[in-house]
Amino acid sequence: MTTQLYIDGIFVEPASGRSFPAVDPATESAFASVAAGNATDADRAVNAARHAFDDGRWSQLPVAERTAVLRQIAAGIRANLDEIAALETRDNGKPLPEAIWDIEDAAFCFDYYADLADAAEARGDTAVDVGDDRFDSRIRREPVGVVAAITPWNFPLLMAVWKVAPALAAGCTVVLKPSELCSLSCVELAKIIDAVGVPAGVFNLVTGSGPEAGAPLTEHALVDKVAFTGSVPTGRKVMQAAAAGIRTVSLELGGKSPFIVFADCDIDKAVEWILFGIFWNKGEVCSATSRVLVERRLYPRLLERLKSEAEKIVIGPGDQAGVKLGPIVSKNQYEKVMGFLDRAQHCGAQRLTGGGRPDGMETGYYIAPTIYADVPLDAEIWCEEVFGPVVCINPFDTEDEAISLANNGPFGLAGAVMSDDLERCDRVASRLRAGIIWVNCSQPTFIQAPWGGYKSSGIGRELGEAGFEAYRELKQITRFDHHETWGWYLGTENAQ
Ligand code: NAP
């Protein structure tokens, strides 16, 4: 299979004439070729999106017609769910049941934003009380325009849809640039969008590398907004490029999220959620709770249980029944995680389990579930995002100490707290400096609830109503009562 770009309603070859391999991380073999888009393709796609936005073929369409199309996209994803999930697993390595969750969520996301767009249309403009009866002031919400969406490889389709669905629902036009590591499910999305008859130019797909296909989008003068999910270093470049043209940006970046576990909780539940918090999706999760803080009197027992349960996790190809941990997405990412593990050997932490390739698995980018305890607070493995199946655990004595340790660091994407004392949970939730807090769980994510980070974890919010408003501009329309006279120049009696 060799993919094409999707520009202005047509599947086309990339200007470069080149492609790059899609590699199955379980076999280390290429199984498809992906079109290598470049600046020429990005420019064509942006121009198509600009033209489609400016002539109103999408933004001026009656909202009910627009949302009917979004619901057809949702239905198209559901109709192809098994194939897309299998492709996602092959491209990314994630266990198939997790890929199925992703694709189901992606379909729901289109339905959800169709509903929000319908509700917004029914509400109409919002009146503003400006304190002067001569004026009628209203807020009208309009699409921001042309959106460049740049997305990562860990939830390839879902991260794209978190942007594409609300942007299209709001009336924007889109150019999507997925990660070169996992582009195939986004190509399937383009096919579905094409099949349901979204007007040409409204959605465009440019696959290719970050520097060649992504950077030109962030620099393009005809782009109104750059919606980015990825790492902090790339996010910084995206923001710099957008600054040159004073373009709006939203950034969903990395994390090193804390999980505070108090001793009064049920130990089975703690084990379950700590494991899920770091090992689902192979730990390649921006919100992974990779720093766990455990109240000291539970600490030894919990470490013992975590070690024995982590060692039971079934590792293997994502399409194999029962597998709970697939291979790391790529050779490069595998080497990156292994580098963290190598350097951690000398940091003074105690390795409870894992630490490298699982025994007997010679092929595939596999890394065993890895747990470090008693980790020095300045160790790289405690401070930096590993983005792999690696968790660090430390004890604490008081609630204040746990909160202070949890808040220490540059990130603020997510946090979790576990205790049977719900008042304490609520208190801790208030004091954690992060955009998402889980109580007595870790990771469940809902399309209806806002998603995004404090501090270096990002700017703006996706999902929920906030994720819809992120693609709408506020316009103030203020009307002066034409029966009244202003009178500043043409008479003074009625002057304000
Ligand atoms: P990344 O290397 O920053 O790449 C993200 C996207 O940016 C990819 O499409 C990449 O293309 C592209 N890119 C690279 N250089 C670029 C440039 N100069 N200009 C424009 N685009 C460029 O991140 P990743 O490794 O794919 O993803 C992992 C990171 O994403 C982690 O830090 C994770 O925490 C974060 N993340 C955050 C969230 C969230 O919601 N906050 C969700 C998921 C992931 P190529 O891949 O083709 O190079």
Coordinates of C-alpha atoms and ligand atoms in Angstrom, one line a residue:
M1 CA 0.0 0.0 0.0
T2 CA 1.3 3.5 -0.9
T3 CA -0.7 6.4 0.4
Q4 CA -1.4 9.8 -1.2
L5 CA -2.0 13.3 0.1
Y6 CA -5.5 14.7 0.1
I7 CA -5.6 18.3 -1.1
D8 CA -8.6 20.3 -2.4
G9 CA -10.9 17.3 -2.5
I10 CA -8.5 15.0 -4.5
F11 CA -6.0 12.3 -3.5
V12 CA -2.7 13.4 -5.1
E13 CA 0.9 12.4 -5.3
P14 CA 3.3 14.5 -3.2
A15 CA 5.3 17.1 -5.0
S16 CA 8.5 15.4 -4.0
G17 CA 7.5 12.1 -5.7
R18 CA 8.9 10.4 -2.6
S19 CA 7.5 8.2 0.1
F20 CA 8.7 6.8 3.4
P21 CA 8.0 3.4 5.1
A22 CA 5.4 2.7 7.8
V23 CA 7.0 0.2 10.1
D24 CA 5.2 -2.4 12.2
P25 CA 7.0 -2.0 15.6
A26 CA 6.2 -5.6 16.5
T27 CA 8.1 -7.0 13.5
E28 CA 10.4 -4.1 12.7
S29 CA 9.3 -4.5 9.1
A30 CA 7.8 -2.0 6.7
F31 CA 4.3 -2.8 5.6
A32 CA 3.2 0.4 3.7
S33 CA 4.6 3.5 2.1
V34 CA 3.5 7.0 3.1
A35 CA 3.5 10.0 0.8
A36 CA 6.3 12.4 1.8
G37 CA 4.7 15.9 1.6
N38 CA 6.8 19.0 1.7
A39 CA 6.5 22.8 1.6
T40 CA 5.0 22.8 -1.9
D41 CA 2.2 20.4 -0.8
A42 CA 1.7 22.4 2.5
D43 CA 1.3 25.6 0.5
R44 CA -1.2 24.0 -1.9
A45 CA -3.2 22.6 1.0
V46 CA -3.3 25.9 2.8
N47 CA -4.4 27.7 -0.3
A48 CA -7.1 25.2 -0.9
A49 CA -8.3 25.5 2.8
R50 CA -8.1 29.3 2.5
H51 CA -10.2 29.5 -0.6
A52 CA -12.7 27.0 0.8
F53 CA -13.0 29.1 3.9
D54 CA -13.2 32.4 2.2
D55 CA -15.9 31.5 -0.3
G56 CA -18.1 30.2 2.6
R57 CA -18.8 26.7 1.1
W58 CA -18.5 25.3 4.6
S59 CA -18.7 28.2 7.1
Q60 CA -21.8 29.6 5.5
L61 CA -23.5 26.2 5.0
P62 CA -26.6 26.0 7.2
V63 CA -25.4 24.5 10.5
A64 CA -27.9 21.6 10.2
E65 CA -26.3 20.6 6.9
R66 CA -22.8 20.8 8.3
T67 CA -23.6 18.8 11.4
A68 CA -25.3 16.1 9.2
V69 CA -22.0 15.7 7.4
L70 CA -20.1 15.4 10.7
R71 CA -22.5 12.6 11.8
Q72 CA -21.9 10.8 8.5
I73 CA -18.1 11.0 9.2
A74 CA -18.8 9.4 12.7
A75 CA -20.9 6.7 11.0
G76 CA -18.1 6.1 8.4
I77 CA -15.5 5.7 11.2
R78 CA -17.8 3.2 13.0
A79 CA -18.5 1.3 9.8
N80 CA -14.7 0.8 9.3
L81 CA -13.9 0.5 13.0
D82 CA -12.3 -3.0 12.9
E83 CA -10.1 -2.2 9.9
I84 CA -9.0 1.2 11.3
A85 CA -8.3 -0.2 14.8
A86 CA -6.2 -3.1 13.3
L87 CA -4.3 -0.6 11.2
E88 CA -3.7 1.6 14.3
T89 CA -2.4 -1.4 16.2
R90 CA -0.1 -2.4 13.3
D91 CA 1.3 1.1 12.8
N92 CA 1.6 2.1 16.5
G93 CA 2.0 -1.2 18.3
K94 CA -0.8 -0.6 20.9
P95 CA -3.0 -3.5 22.1
L96 CA -6.0 -3.9 19.8
P97 CA -8.6 -3.4 22.5
E98 CA -7.0 0.0 23.3
A99 CA -7.0 0.9 19.6
I100 CA -10.7 0.0 19.5
W101 CA -11.3 2.5 22.4
D102 CA -9.5 5.1 20.4
I103 CA -11.5 4.6 17.2
E104 CA -14.8 4.5 19.1
D105 CA -13.9 7.8 20.8
A106 CA -12.9 9.3 17.4
A107 CA -16.4 8.5 16.0
F108 CA -18.1 9.8 19.1
C109 CA -16.1 13.0 18.9
F110 CA -17.7 13.9 15.6
D111 CA -21.2 13.2 16.9
Y112 CA -20.4 15.2 20.1
Y113 CA -19.2 18.3 18.2
A114 CA -22.1 18.0 15.8
D115 CA -24.5 18.2 18.8
L116 CA -22.5 21.2 20.2
A117 CA -22.7 23.1 16.9
D118 CA -26.5 22.5 16.7
A119 CA -26.9 23.7 20.3
A120 CA -24.8 26.8 19.6
E121 CA -26.9 27.6 16.5
A122 CA -30.1 27.2 18.5
R123 CA -28.8 29.6 21.2
G124 CA -27.7 32.3 18.6
D125 CA -26.0 35.5 19.6
T126 CA -25.5 36.3 23.3
A127 CA -26.8 39.6 24.5
V128 CA -24.4 41.8 26.6
D129 CA -25.7 44.4 29.1
V130 CA -23.5 47.4 28.4
G131 CA -25.4 49.6 30.9
D132 CA -26.8 52.0 28.3
D133 CA -30.3 51.4 26.8
R134 CA -29.4 53.2 23.6
F135 CA -27.1 50.3 22.7
D136 CA -27.9 46.7 21.8
S137 CA -24.7 44.8 22.1
R138 CA -24.3 41.1 21.2
I139 CA -21.6 38.5 20.9
R140 CA -21.5 36.4 17.8
R141 CA -19.2 33.4 17.5
E142 CA -17.6 32.7 14.2
P143 CA -15.1 30.1 12.9
V144 CA -11.4 31.2 13.3
G145 CA -10.7 30.3 9.7
V146 CA -7.9 28.1 8.4
V147 CA -6.5 25.7 11.0
A148 CA -3.2 23.8 10.7
A149 CA -3.5 20.7 12.9
I150 CA -0.2 19.0 13.8
T151 CA -0.5 15.8 15.8
P152 CA 1.6 13.1 17.4
W153 CA 1.9 9.3 17.0
N154 CA 0.7 8.0 20.4
F155 CA -3.1 8.2 19.6
P156 CA -2.7 8.9 15.9
L157 CA -6.3 9.1 14.8
L158 CA -7.8 10.3 18.1
M159 CA -5.4 13.3 18.6
A160 CA -6.2 14.4 15.0
V161 CA -9.9 14.1 15.6
W162 CA -9.8 16.1 18.8
K163 CA -8.8 19.0 16.5
V164 CA -10.5 18.1 13.2
A165 CA -14.0 17.4 14.6
P166 CA -14.5 20.7 16.6
A167 CA -12.7 22.7 13.9
L168 CA -15.1 21.4 11.2
A169 CA -18.1 21.7 13.5
A170 CA -17.2 25.4 14.1
G171 CA -17.0 26.0 10.3
C172 CA -13.2 26.2 10.0
T173 CA -11.3 24.5 7.2
V174 CA -8.3 22.3 8.1
V175 CA -4.9 21.1 7.0
L176 CA -3.9 18.1 9.0
K177 CA -0.3 17.0 9.4
P178 CA 0.0 13.7 11.4
S179 CA 3.2 12.3 12.8
E180 CA 5.3 10.6 10.1
L181 CA 5.6 7.6 12.5
C182 CA 1.8 6.8 12.4
S183 CA -0.1 8.5 9.5
L184 CA -2.2 5.6 8.2
S185 CA -5.3 6.0 10.2
C186 CA -5.4 9.7 9.2
V187 CA -5.3 8.6 5.6
E188 CA -8.4 6.4 6.4
L189 CA -10.1 9.5 7.9
A190 CA -9.4 11.4 4.7
K191 CA -11.0 8.6 2.7
I192 CA -14.1 8.7 4.9
I193 CA -14.3 12.5 4.7
D194 CA -14.0 12.3 0.9
A195 CA -16.7 9.6 0.7
V196 CA -19.3 11.5 2.7
G197 CA -18.9 14.5 0.4
V198 CA -17.2 17.2 2.5
P199 CA -16.7 20.1 0.1
A200 CA -13.3 20.2 -1.6
G201 CA -10.6 22.1 0.4
V202 CA -12.5 22.0 3.7
F203 CA -10.3 19.1 4.9
N204 CA -6.8 18.5 3.6
L205 CA -4.2 15.9 4.7
V206 CA -0.5 16.4 4.2
T207 CA 1.6 13.5 5.5
G208 CA 5.4 14.0 5.9
S209 CA 8.1 14.8 8.3
G210 CA 7.8 17.6 10.9
P211 CA 10.5 19.9 9.4
E212 CA 9.4 19.3 5.8
A213 CA 5.6 19.2 6.0
G214 CA 4.8 20.6 9.5
A215 CA 7.1 23.6 9.8
P216 CA 5.8 25.2 6.5
L217 CA 2.3 25.0 7.9
T218 CA 3.3 26.9 11.1
E219 CA 4.9 29.6 9.1
H220 CA 2.2 30.0 6.4
A221 CA 0.7 33.5 6.2
L222 CA -2.7 32.2 5.2
V223 CA -3.1 30.0 8.3
D224 CA -5.2 31.6 11.1
K225 CA -4.6 29.1 13.8
V226 CA -2.1 26.3 14.6
A227 CA -3.4 23.5 16.8
F228 CA -0.5 21.5 18.0
T229 CA 0.0 18.3 20.1
G230 CA 3.5 17.0 20.7
S231 CA 6.6 17.6 22.7
V232 CA 7.7 20.7 24.5
P233 CA 10.7 21.4 22.2
T234 CA 8.6 21.2 19.1
G235 CA 5.8 23.2 20.8
R236 CA 8.3 26.0 21.4
K237 CA 9.2 26.0 17.7
V238 CA 5.6 26.1 16.7
M239 CA 4.9 29.0 19.0
Q240 CA 7.9 30.9 17.7
A241 CA 6.8 30.4 14.1
A242 CA 3.3 31.4 14.9
A243 CA 4.6 34.5 16.7
A244 CA 6.1 35.8 13.5
G245 CA 2.6 36.0 11.9
I246 CA 0.7 36.7 15.2
R247 CA -1.3 33.5 14.6
T248 CA -3.3 31.9 17.3
V249 CA -1.8 28.7 18.7
S250 CA -3.0 26.0 21.0
L251 CA -0.4 23.6 22.5
E252 CA -1.0 20.2 24.1
L253 CA 2.4 19.2 25.3
G254 CA 4.1 16.8 27.6
G255 CA 3.9 15.9 31.2
K256 CA 5.3 14.1 34.2
S257 CA 2.1 13.7 36.1
P258 CA 2.0 12.8 39.8
F259 CA -0.2 10.2 41.5
I260 CA -0.6 10.6 45.3
V261 CA -1.7 7.5 47.1
F262 CA -2.7 7.7 50.7
A263 CA -2.5 4.6 53.0
D264 CA -6.2 4.5 53.7
C265 CA -7.1 3.3 50.2
D266 CA -7.8 -0.2 49.0
I267 CA -4.4 -1.6 47.9
D268 CA -5.9 -3.6 45.0
K269 CA -7.5 -0.5 43.6
A270 CA -4.2 1.4 44.1
V271 CA -2.3 -1.3 42.2
E272 CA -4.8 -1.4 39.4
W273 CA -4.8 2.3 38.8
I274 CA -1.1 2.8 39.2
L275 CA -0.4 0.1 36.6
F276 CA -3.1 1.5 34.3
G277 CA -1.8 5.0 34.8
I278 CA 1.6 4.2 33.4
F279 CA 1.4 1.0 31.3
W280 CA -1.6 1.4 29.1
N281 CA -0.7 2.5 25.6
K282 CA 2.9 1.4 26.6
G283 CA 3.3 4.5 28.7
E284 CA 3.3 6.6 25.5
V285 CA 0.7 8.9 27.1
C286 CA 1.1 12.6 27.7
S287 CA -0.9 12.3 30.9
A288 CA 0.7 9.1 32.2
T289 CA 1.0 9.2 36.0
S290 CA 4.7 8.4 35.9
R291 CA 5.6 9.8 39.3
V292 CA 3.9 8.0 42.1
L293 CA 4.0 9.2 45.7
V294 CA 2.9 6.7 48.3
E295 CA 2.2 7.4 52.0
R296 CA 5.1 5.7 53.9
R297 CA 3.1 3.2 55.9
L298 CA 1.7 1.6 52.7
Y299 CA 4.9 2.0 50.7
P300 CA 6.7 -1.4 51.3
R301 CA 3.5 -3.5 50.8
L302 CA 2.5 -1.5 47.7
L303 CA 5.9 -1.8 46.1
E304 CA 5.8 -5.6 46.6
R305 CA 2.4 -5.9 45.0
L306 CA 3.3 -3.6 42.1
K307 CA 6.4 -5.6 41.3
S308 CA 4.6 -8.9 41.3
E309 CA 1.6 -7.6 39.2
A310 CA 3.8 -5.7 36.7
E311 CA 5.7 -8.9 36.1
K312 CA 2.5 -10.7 35.1
I313 CA 1.7 -8.2 32.3
V314 CA 1.5 -10.0 29.0
I315 CA 3.9 -8.4 26.5
G316 CA 3.6 -9.0 22.8
P317 CA 2.2 -7.8 19.4
G318 CA -0.8 -5.7 19.9
D319 CA -3.0 -7.9 17.8
Q320 CA -2.4 -11.0 19.9
A321 CA -5.2 -11.8 22.3
G322 CA -4.4 -11.1 26.0
V323 CA -1.5 -8.7 25.3
K324 CA -1.5 -5.7 27.6
L325 CA 1.8 -4.1 26.6
G326 CA 2.8 -3.8 22.9
P327 CA 6.1 -2.6 21.4
I328 CA 7.4 0.9 21.6
V329 CA 6.3 2.8 18.5
S330 CA 9.7 3.0 16.7
K331 CA 13.3 2.2 16.8
N332 CA 14.2 5.8 17.6
Q333 CA 11.7 6.0 20.5
Y334 CA 12.9 2.6 21.7
E335 CA 16.5 3.8 21.8
K336 CA 15.3 7.0 23.6
V337 CA 13.6 5.1 26.3
M338 CA 16.5 2.7 26.6
G339 CA 18.8 5.7 27.0
F340 CA 16.8 6.8 30.0
L341 CA 17.0 3.3 31.5
D342 CA 20.8 3.1 31.0
R343 CA 21.4 6.5 32.6
A344 CA 19.0 5.6 35.5
Q345 CA 21.3 2.7 36.5
H346 CA 23.7 5.2 38.0
C347 CA 21.2 7.6 39.6
G348 CA 20.8 5.8 42.9
A349 CA 17.3 4.6 42.4
Q350 CA 16.3 1.0 43.2
R351 CA 15.0 -0.9 40.2
L352 CA 12.2 -3.2 41.2
T353 CA 11.5 -4.8 37.9
G354 CA 12.1 -4.3 34.1
G355 CA 14.8 -2.0 32.9
G356 CA 15.2 -3.2 29.4
R357 CA 14.2 -5.7 26.7
P358 CA 12.0 -8.6 28.1
D359 CA 13.8 -12.0 28.1
G360 CA 13.3 -14.0 24.9
M361 CA 11.9 -11.2 22.8
E362 CA 14.5 -10.7 20.1
T363 CA 12.3 -8.9 17.5
G364 CA 10.1 -5.9 18.0
Y365 CA 10.8 -2.7 20.0
Y366 CA 9.7 -4.2 23.4
I367 CA 10.6 -2.8 26.8
A368 CA 9.5 -4.6 29.9
P369 CA 7.3 -2.7 32.4
T370 CA 9.8 -0.9 34.6
I371 CA 9.5 0.3 38.2
Y372 CA 12.0 2.4 40.1
A373 CA 11.6 3.1 43.8
D374 CA 13.4 5.5 46.2
V375 CA 14.3 7.8 43.2
P376 CA 16.5 10.8 44.0
L377 CA 14.4 13.9 43.4
D378 CA 17.0 15.4 41.0
A379 CA 17.3 12.2 38.9
E380 CA 16.6 12.6 35.2
I381 CA 14.2 9.6 35.4
W382 CA 12.1 11.4 38.1
C383 CA 12.2 14.8 36.4
E384 CA 11.8 14.2 32.7
E385 CA 9.1 12.7 30.5
V386 CA 10.3 9.3 29.4
F387 CA 7.2 8.5 27.3
G388 CA 7.5 4.8 27.8
P389 CA 6.5 2.0 30.3
V390 CA 8.6 3.4 33.1
V391 CA 7.3 4.6 36.5
C392 CA 9.1 6.1 39.5
I393 CA 7.8 5.7 43.1
N394 CA 8.7 7.6 46.2
P395 CA 7.3 7.7 49.8
F396 CA 5.9 10.7 51.6
D397 CA 4.9 11.4 55.2
T398 CA 2.5 14.3 55.1
E399 CA -0.2 15.6 52.8
D400 CA 1.7 18.9 52.5
E401 CA 4.9 17.1 51.5
A402 CA 3.1 15.0 48.9
I403 CA 1.5 18.1 47.3
S404 CA 4.8 20.0 47.3
L405 CA 6.6 17.0 45.6
A406 CA 3.8 16.6 43.1
N407 CA 3.8 20.3 42.1
N408 CA 7.5 20.5 41.8
G409 CA 8.6 20.5 38.2
P410 CA 7.9 22.3 34.9
F411 CA 4.8 20.3 33.8
G412 CA 1.2 20.6 34.8
L413 CA -0.9 18.4 32.5
A414 CA -2.5 15.9 34.9
G415 CA -2.4 14.5 38.5
A416 CA -4.2 11.8 40.5
V417 CA -5.0 11.2 44.1
M418 CA -6.3 8.1 45.8
S419 CA -7.8 7.9 49.3
D420 CA -11.0 6.7 51.0
D421 CA -11.2 10.2 52.5
L422 CA -13.1 12.1 49.8
E423 CA -12.7 15.5 51.5
R424 CA -9.0 15.0 51.5
C425 CA -9.1 14.0 47.8
D426 CA -11.0 17.2 47.0
R427 CA -8.5 19.3 49.0
V428 CA -5.5 17.7 47.2
A429 CA -7.3 18.1 43.9
S430 CA -7.6 21.8 44.5
R431 CA -4.0 22.2 45.4
L432 CA -2.4 20.3 42.5
R433 CA -1.3 22.7 39.7
A434 CA -2.5 20.7 36.7
G435 CA -5.3 20.9 34.2
I436 CA -6.7 17.4 34.8
I437 CA -7.1 15.7 38.2
W438 CA -8.3 12.1 38.6
V439 CA -9.6 11.1 42.0
N440 CA -9.4 7.4 42.9
C441 CA -8.5 6.6 39.3
S442 CA -6.0 7.6 36.6
Q443 CA -6.4 8.3 32.9
P444 CA -10.1 7.9 32.0
T445 CA -10.7 10.6 29.4
F446 CA -14.0 11.9 28.2
I447 CA -14.7 13.8 25.0
Q448 CA -17.2 16.0 27.0
A449 CA -14.6 17.2 29.6
P450 CA -11.9 19.8 28.9
W451 CA -8.3 18.6 28.4
G452 CA -5.1 20.6 28.6
G453 CA -2.2 21.6 30.8
Y454 CA -0.9 24.2 33.2
K455 CA 2.7 25.5 33.1
S456 CA 4.9 23.9 30.4
S457 CA 2.2 21.3 29.5
G458 CA 0.5 23.7 27.1
I459 CA -1.7 26.5 26.2
G460 CA -5.5 26.3 25.7
R461 CA -7.9 23.4 26.1
E462 CA -9.2 20.7 23.8
L463 CA -12.4 18.6 24.2
G464 CA -15.7 19.6 25.9
E465 CA -17.2 23.0 25.1
A466 CA -13.8 24.7 25.6
G467 CA -12.5 22.5 22.7
F468 CA -15.3 23.9 20.5
E469 CA -14.8 27.5 21.5
A470 CA -11.1 27.1 20.7
Y471 CA -12.1 27.1 17.0
R472 CA -14.4 30.1 17.3
E473 CA -13.7 33.8 17.4
L474 CA -15.8 36.2 19.5
K475 CA -17.2 39.1 17.5
Q476 CA -18.8 42.0 19.3
I477 CA -21.7 43.6 17.4
T478 CA -23.0 46.8 19.0
R479 CA -25.9 48.7 17.5
F480 CA -26.9 52.3 18.4
D481 CA -30.6 53.0 18.5
H482 CA -31.2 54.9 15.3
H483 CA -34.0 56.9 17.0
E484 CA -31.4 58.4 19.3
T485 CA -28.9 61.2 18.6
W486 CA -25.3 61.0 19.7
G487 CA -24.7 64.7 19.5
W488 CA -21.1 65.1 20.3
Y489 CA -20.4 67.2 17.1
L490 CA -23.9 68.0 15.8
G491 CA -25.3 69.5 19.0
T492 CA -24.5 69.0 22.7
E493 CA -27.8 68.3 24.5
N494 CA -27.7 64.5 24.1
A495 CA -24.0 64.1 24.3
Q496 CA -23.0 61.2 26.5
Ligands
NAP1 P1 6.9 15.8 18.5 O1 8.1 15.1 18.1 O2 6.9 17.1 19.1 O3 5.9 15.8 17.2 C1 4.6 16.2 17.2 C2 4.2 16.6 15.8 O4 5.0 17.7 15.4 C3 4.5 15.5 14.7 O5 3.5 15.5 13.7 C4 5.8 16.0 14.2 O6 6.1 15.5 12.9 C5 5.6 17.5 14.1 N1 6.8 18.3 14.1 C6 8.1 18.0 14.4 N2 8.9 19.0 14.2 C7 8.1 20.0 13.7 C8 8.4 21.4 13.3 N3 9.6 21.9 13.4 N4 7.4 22.1 12.9 C9 6.1 21.6 12.9 N5 5.8 20.4 13.2 C10 6.8 19.6 13.7 O7 6.0 14.8 19.5 P2 5.8 13.3 19.4 O8 7.1 12.6 19.7 O9 5.1 13.0 18.1 O10 4.7 13.1 20.5 C11 5.1 12.9 21.8 C12 4.9 14.1 22.7 O11 3.6 14.6 22.5 C13 5.1 13.9 24.1 O12 5.8 14.9 24.7 C14 3.7 13.9 24.7 O13 3.6 14.2 26.0 C15 3.0 14.8 23.8 N6 1.5 14.6 23.8 C16 0.8 15.5 24.4 C17 -0.6 15.3 24.4 C18 -1.5 16.3 25.2 O14 -2.7 16.2 25.0 N7 -1.0 17.2 26.0 C19 -1.2 14.2 23.8 C20 -0.3 13.4 23.1 C21 1.0 13.6 23.1 P3 7.0 14.1 12.8 O15 6.5 13.1 13.8 O16 6.7 13.7 11.4 O17 8.4 14.5 13.1

